[in-house]
Amino acid sequence: AQRVTQPEKLLSVFKGAPVELKCNYSYSGSPELFWYVQYSRQRLQLLLRHISRESIKGFTADLNKGETSFHLKKPFAQEEDSAMYYCAPKGGTASKLTFGTGTRLQVTL
Amino acid sequence: DTAVSQTPKYLVTQMGNDKSIKCEQNLGHDTMYWYKQDSKKFLKIMFSYNNKELIINETVPNRFSPKSPDKAHLNLHINSLELGDSAVYFCASSPDRVSNTEAFFGQGTRLTVV
């Protein structure tokens, strides 16, 4: 069965502290992996995708196929990073985009 | 220019009513989706259409019926609304079904059934 796990519902960090949002997946085939972000009162938007290997807003994510993980990291959290973050694999015969349960990141002063 | 737009933004209605939510994308995308976000912020796919053809139909009650008159529109009609249907419904589109393409989301429709 296809499954995405984000173990933390809420992650609270101080400004300037490192951030790691965990994501583990169980998926048939080789899905593409994405992170989407939803800022307060805004629409869901793409943060980054593993295929592009780029850093967006200081965030990076490394795909570990052995551990089937795609953790999102940022060395120094900023207040504006406070949002809901969703890990999302996409794959299968219909290229279904599935979302994890989401992690709310709260960055405090 | 709004890429993916949904109407209405808010919808409050009584149990038993029938309502529709409309979605339009002006990106020229082939694939469109409906997602439901519940009170715990879980996002679950409901339907996906590719060039007006239904390709994903998750376990959704028959009261929910998507309709795609053309590839730029994917509307969601809900019959006999129930309290449990209260949620935020998101429409999204992507260029095609290829795995590495990004999905673009609408701003959501907050449905409240009373």
Short mmCIF file of C-alpha atoms in Angstrom, two decimals:
data_model
loop_
_atom_site.label_atom_id
_atom_site.label_comp_id
_atom_site.label_asym_id
_atom_site.label_seq_id
_atom_site.Cartn_x
_atom_site.Cartn_y
_atom_site.Cartn_z
CA ALA A 1 0.00 0.00 0.00
CA GLN A 2 1.18 3.53 -0.71
CA ARG A 3 1.84 5.46 2.46
CA VAL A 4 3.45 8.73 3.46
CA THR A 5 4.37 9.39 7.07
CA GLN A 6 5.16 12.72 8.65
CA PRO A 7 5.60 11.78 12.31
CA GLU A 8 5.44 15.28 13.78
CA LYS A 9 2.15 17.15 13.75
CA LEU A 10 3.78 20.23 15.23
CA LEU A 11 7.39 21.31 15.29
CA SER A 12 8.23 24.37 17.30
CA VAL A 13 11.70 25.92 17.02
CA PHE A 14 13.36 29.18 17.89
CA LYS A 15 14.38 31.63 15.21
CA GLY A 16 17.87 30.80 14.01
CA ALA A 17 17.66 27.16 15.08
CA PRO A 18 18.04 24.30 12.56
CA VAL A 19 14.90 22.66 11.25
CA GLU A 20 14.28 19.12 10.07
CA LEU A 21 10.82 18.01 8.99
CA LYS A 22 10.69 14.27 8.63
CA CYS A 23 9.05 12.33 5.82
CA ASN A 24 9.08 8.58 5.21
CA TYR A 25 7.27 6.93 2.37
CA SER A 26 6.24 3.47 1.29
CA TYR A 27 5.47 3.48 -2.42
CA SER A 28 5.50 1.02 -5.28
CA GLY A 29 7.87 1.90 -8.08
CA SER A 30 10.01 5.02 -7.94
CA PRO A 31 7.85 8.00 -7.09
CA GLU A 32 8.88 11.58 -7.55
CA LEU A 33 9.08 13.40 -4.23
CA PHE A 34 7.87 16.91 -3.50
CA TRP A 35 7.47 19.23 -0.54
CA TYR A 36 4.50 21.59 -0.59
CA VAL A 37 3.93 24.48 1.81
CA GLN A 38 0.77 26.24 2.93
CA TYR A 39 1.29 29.63 4.57
CA SER A 40 -1.51 31.07 6.67
CA ARG A 41 -4.52 31.96 4.52
CA GLN A 42 -2.69 31.14 1.31
CA ARG A 43 -2.99 28.37 -1.22
CA LEU A 44 -0.85 25.29 -1.21
CA GLN A 45 2.29 25.79 -3.29
CA LEU A 46 5.32 23.80 -4.32
CA LEU A 47 8.39 24.35 -2.16
CA LEU A 48 10.79 21.97 -3.84
CA ARG A 49 11.07 18.69 -5.72
CA HIS A 50 13.82 16.14 -5.38
CA ILE A 51 14.51 15.93 -9.10
CA SER A 52 15.69 19.53 -9.30
CA ARG A 53 18.06 19.24 -6.31
CA GLU A 54 17.76 22.96 -5.65
CA SER A 55 17.51 24.99 -2.48
CA ILE A 56 14.38 27.10 -2.11
CA LYS A 57 14.12 29.73 0.65
CA GLY A 58 17.09 28.00 2.27
CA PHE A 59 15.35 24.62 2.40
CA THR A 60 16.85 21.43 1.00
CA ALA A 61 15.65 17.84 0.95
CA ASP A 62 17.67 14.73 0.29
CA LEU A 63 16.06 11.62 -1.08
CA ASN A 64 17.34 8.52 0.71
CA LYS A 65 16.06 5.56 -1.26
CA GLY A 66 17.53 3.07 1.19
CA GLU A 67 15.61 4.52 4.12
CA THR A 68 12.75 5.70 1.87
CA SER A 69 12.97 9.13 3.44
CA PHE A 70 12.81 12.66 2.09
CA HIS A 71 13.43 14.91 5.08
CA LEU A 72 13.21 18.69 4.67
CA LYS A 73 15.98 20.73 6.27
CA LYS A 74 16.96 24.32 6.84
CA PRO A 75 20.02 25.38 8.84
CA PHE A 76 18.52 28.57 10.33
CA ALA A 77 14.77 28.96 10.76
CA GLN A 78 13.10 32.31 10.08
CA GLU A 79 9.76 33.59 11.38
CA GLU A 80 8.34 33.62 7.85
CA ASP A 81 8.95 29.87 7.62
CA SER A 82 6.00 29.27 9.96
CA ALA A 83 3.51 27.26 7.88
CA MET A 84 2.11 23.79 7.19
CA TYR A 85 4.49 21.55 5.28
CA TYR A 86 3.39 18.52 3.32
CA CYS A 87 5.56 15.78 1.94
CA ALA A 88 4.08 14.49 -1.32
CA PRO A 89 5.16 11.53 -3.43
CA LYS A 90 3.77 11.30 -6.94
CA GLY A 91 3.65 8.09 -8.88
CA GLY A 92 1.75 4.96 -9.72
CA THR A 93 -0.19 4.22 -12.89
CA ALA A 94 -2.24 7.40 -12.65
CA SER A 95 0.64 9.55 -11.37
CA LYS A 96 -1.31 10.21 -8.21
CA LEU A 97 -0.06 13.02 -5.99
CA THR A 98 -0.47 11.87 -2.39
CA PHE A 99 0.06 14.08 0.65
CA GLY A 100 1.40 13.22 4.06
CA THR A 101 -0.49 14.29 7.15
CA GLY A 102 1.44 17.54 7.29
CA THR A 103 3.70 19.14 9.88
CA ARG A 104 3.00 22.58 11.27
CA LEU A 105 6.26 24.46 11.71
CA GLN A 106 6.14 27.22 14.28
CA VAL A 107 9.15 29.53 14.49
CA THR A 108 9.23 31.69 17.57
CA LEU A 109 11.50 34.50 18.70
CA ASP B 1 -3.95 36.56 -13.45
CA THR B 2 -5.13 33.76 -11.21
CA ALA B 3 -3.87 30.43 -12.51
CA VAL B 4 -6.34 28.14 -10.74
CA SER B 5 -9.51 29.75 -9.46
CA GLN B 6 -12.35 28.27 -7.46
CA THR B 7 -15.77 29.65 -6.71
CA PRO B 8 -17.15 30.21 -4.23
CA LYS B 9 -14.47 30.82 -1.63
CA TYR B 10 -16.89 30.20 1.23
CA LEU B 11 -20.06 28.14 1.20
CA VAL B 12 -22.41 27.70 4.14
CA THR B 13 -25.40 25.47 3.56
CA GLN B 14 -27.88 23.24 5.33
CA MET B 15 -27.81 19.47 5.54
CA GLY B 16 -29.58 17.79 2.68
CA ASN B 17 -28.93 20.54 0.15
CA ASP B 18 -27.17 20.08 -3.19
CA LYS B 19 -24.28 22.40 -4.03
CA SER B 20 -21.58 22.86 -6.64
CA ILE B 21 -18.05 24.19 -6.51
CA LYS B 22 -16.48 25.41 -9.74
CA CYS B 23 -12.85 25.30 -10.76
CA GLU B 24 -11.12 26.82 -13.74
CA GLN B 25 -7.47 26.87 -14.76
CA ASN B 26 -5.95 29.15 -17.40
CA LEU B 27 -2.59 27.38 -17.56
CA GLY B 28 -3.42 25.10 -20.46
CA HIS B 29 -2.91 22.05 -18.25
CA ASP B 30 -4.25 18.63 -19.16
CA THR B 31 -4.75 17.25 -15.66
CA MET B 32 -7.01 18.53 -12.87
CA TYR B 33 -7.69 17.32 -9.35
CA TRP B 34 -10.00 17.73 -6.39
CA TYR B 35 -8.64 17.37 -2.86
CA LYS B 36 -10.41 17.50 0.49
CA GLN B 37 -8.67 19.02 3.53
CA ASP B 38 -10.34 18.12 6.81
CA SER B 39 -10.24 19.89 10.16
CA LYS B 40 -6.96 18.14 11.04
CA LYS B 41 -5.42 19.53 7.84
CA PHE B 42 -5.21 16.08 6.21
CA LEU B 43 -5.24 16.42 2.42
CA LYS B 44 -6.86 13.57 0.55
CA ILE B 45 -7.25 13.20 -3.18
CA MET B 46 -10.81 12.68 -4.37
CA PHE B 47 -10.72 12.77 -8.17
CA SER B 48 -8.39 13.42 -11.05
CA TYR B 49 -9.22 14.10 -14.67
CA ASN B 50 -6.89 14.06 -17.64
CA ASN B 51 -8.21 15.76 -20.78
CA LYS B 52 -11.78 15.46 -19.50
CA GLU B 53 -11.34 11.76 -18.73
CA LEU B 54 -11.65 10.47 -15.17
CA ILE B 55 -8.39 8.75 -14.17
CA ILE B 56 -8.54 8.71 -10.37
CA ASN B 57 -11.65 8.09 -8.34
CA GLU B 58 -10.82 7.46 -4.71
CA THR B 59 -13.27 6.01 -2.24
CA VAL B 60 -15.66 8.92 -2.27
CA PRO B 61 -19.43 8.69 -1.64
CA ASN B 62 -21.60 8.66 -4.75
CA ARG B 63 -23.06 11.95 -3.60
CA PHE B 64 -19.89 13.56 -4.97
CA SER B 65 -19.86 13.84 -8.74
CA PRO B 66 -17.14 15.65 -10.68
CA LYS B 67 -17.84 17.08 -14.10
CA SER B 68 -15.32 18.28 -16.64
CA PRO B 69 -17.00 20.11 -19.54
CA ASP B 70 -13.59 20.88 -21.03
CA LYS B 71 -10.02 20.45 -19.92
CA ALA B 72 -9.89 23.91 -18.34
CA HIS B 73 -12.79 23.22 -15.97
CA LEU B 74 -13.44 20.64 -13.29
CA ASN B 75 -16.54 21.20 -11.20
CA LEU B 76 -17.60 19.31 -8.11
CA HIS B 77 -21.26 18.67 -7.42
CA ILE B 78 -22.34 17.38 -4.03
CA ASN B 79 -25.81 15.96 -3.39
CA SER B 80 -27.57 15.60 -0.05
CA LEU B 81 -24.88 17.37 1.94
CA GLU B 82 -23.95 15.92 5.33
CA LEU B 83 -22.26 17.47 8.36
CA GLY B 84 -19.15 15.39 7.67
CA ASP B 85 -18.74 17.05 4.28
CA SER B 86 -17.62 20.23 6.03
CA ALA B 87 -14.02 20.80 4.92
CA VAL B 88 -11.87 22.88 2.62
CA TYR B 89 -11.93 21.62 -0.95
CA PHE B 90 -8.96 22.34 -3.16
CA CYS B 91 -8.84 22.18 -6.91
CA ALA B 92 -5.45 21.74 -8.59
CA SER B 93 -4.00 21.27 -12.04
CA SER B 94 -0.76 19.99 -13.52
CA PRO B 95 0.59 20.08 -17.07
CA ASP B 96 0.10 16.37 -17.59
CA ARG B 97 0.22 13.05 -15.80
CA VAL B 98 4.00 12.84 -15.86
CA SER B 99 5.32 12.23 -12.38
CA ASN B 100 7.75 15.11 -12.00
CA THR B 101 5.34 17.91 -12.89
CA GLU B 102 4.22 20.40 -10.27
CA ALA B 103 0.59 20.78 -9.25
CA PHE B 104 -0.88 24.29 -8.97
CA PHE B 105 -3.60 24.79 -6.41
CA GLY B 106 -6.63 27.02 -6.13
CA GLN B 107 -7.24 29.06 -2.99
CA GLY B 108 -9.72 26.54 -1.65
CA THR B 109 -13.45 26.52 -0.94
CA ARG B 110 -14.41 26.33 2.72
CA LEU B 111 -17.65 24.36 2.88
CA THR B 112 -19.61 24.44 6.13
CA VAL B 113 -22.67 22.23 6.45
CA VAL B 114 -25.02 23.18 9.29
#
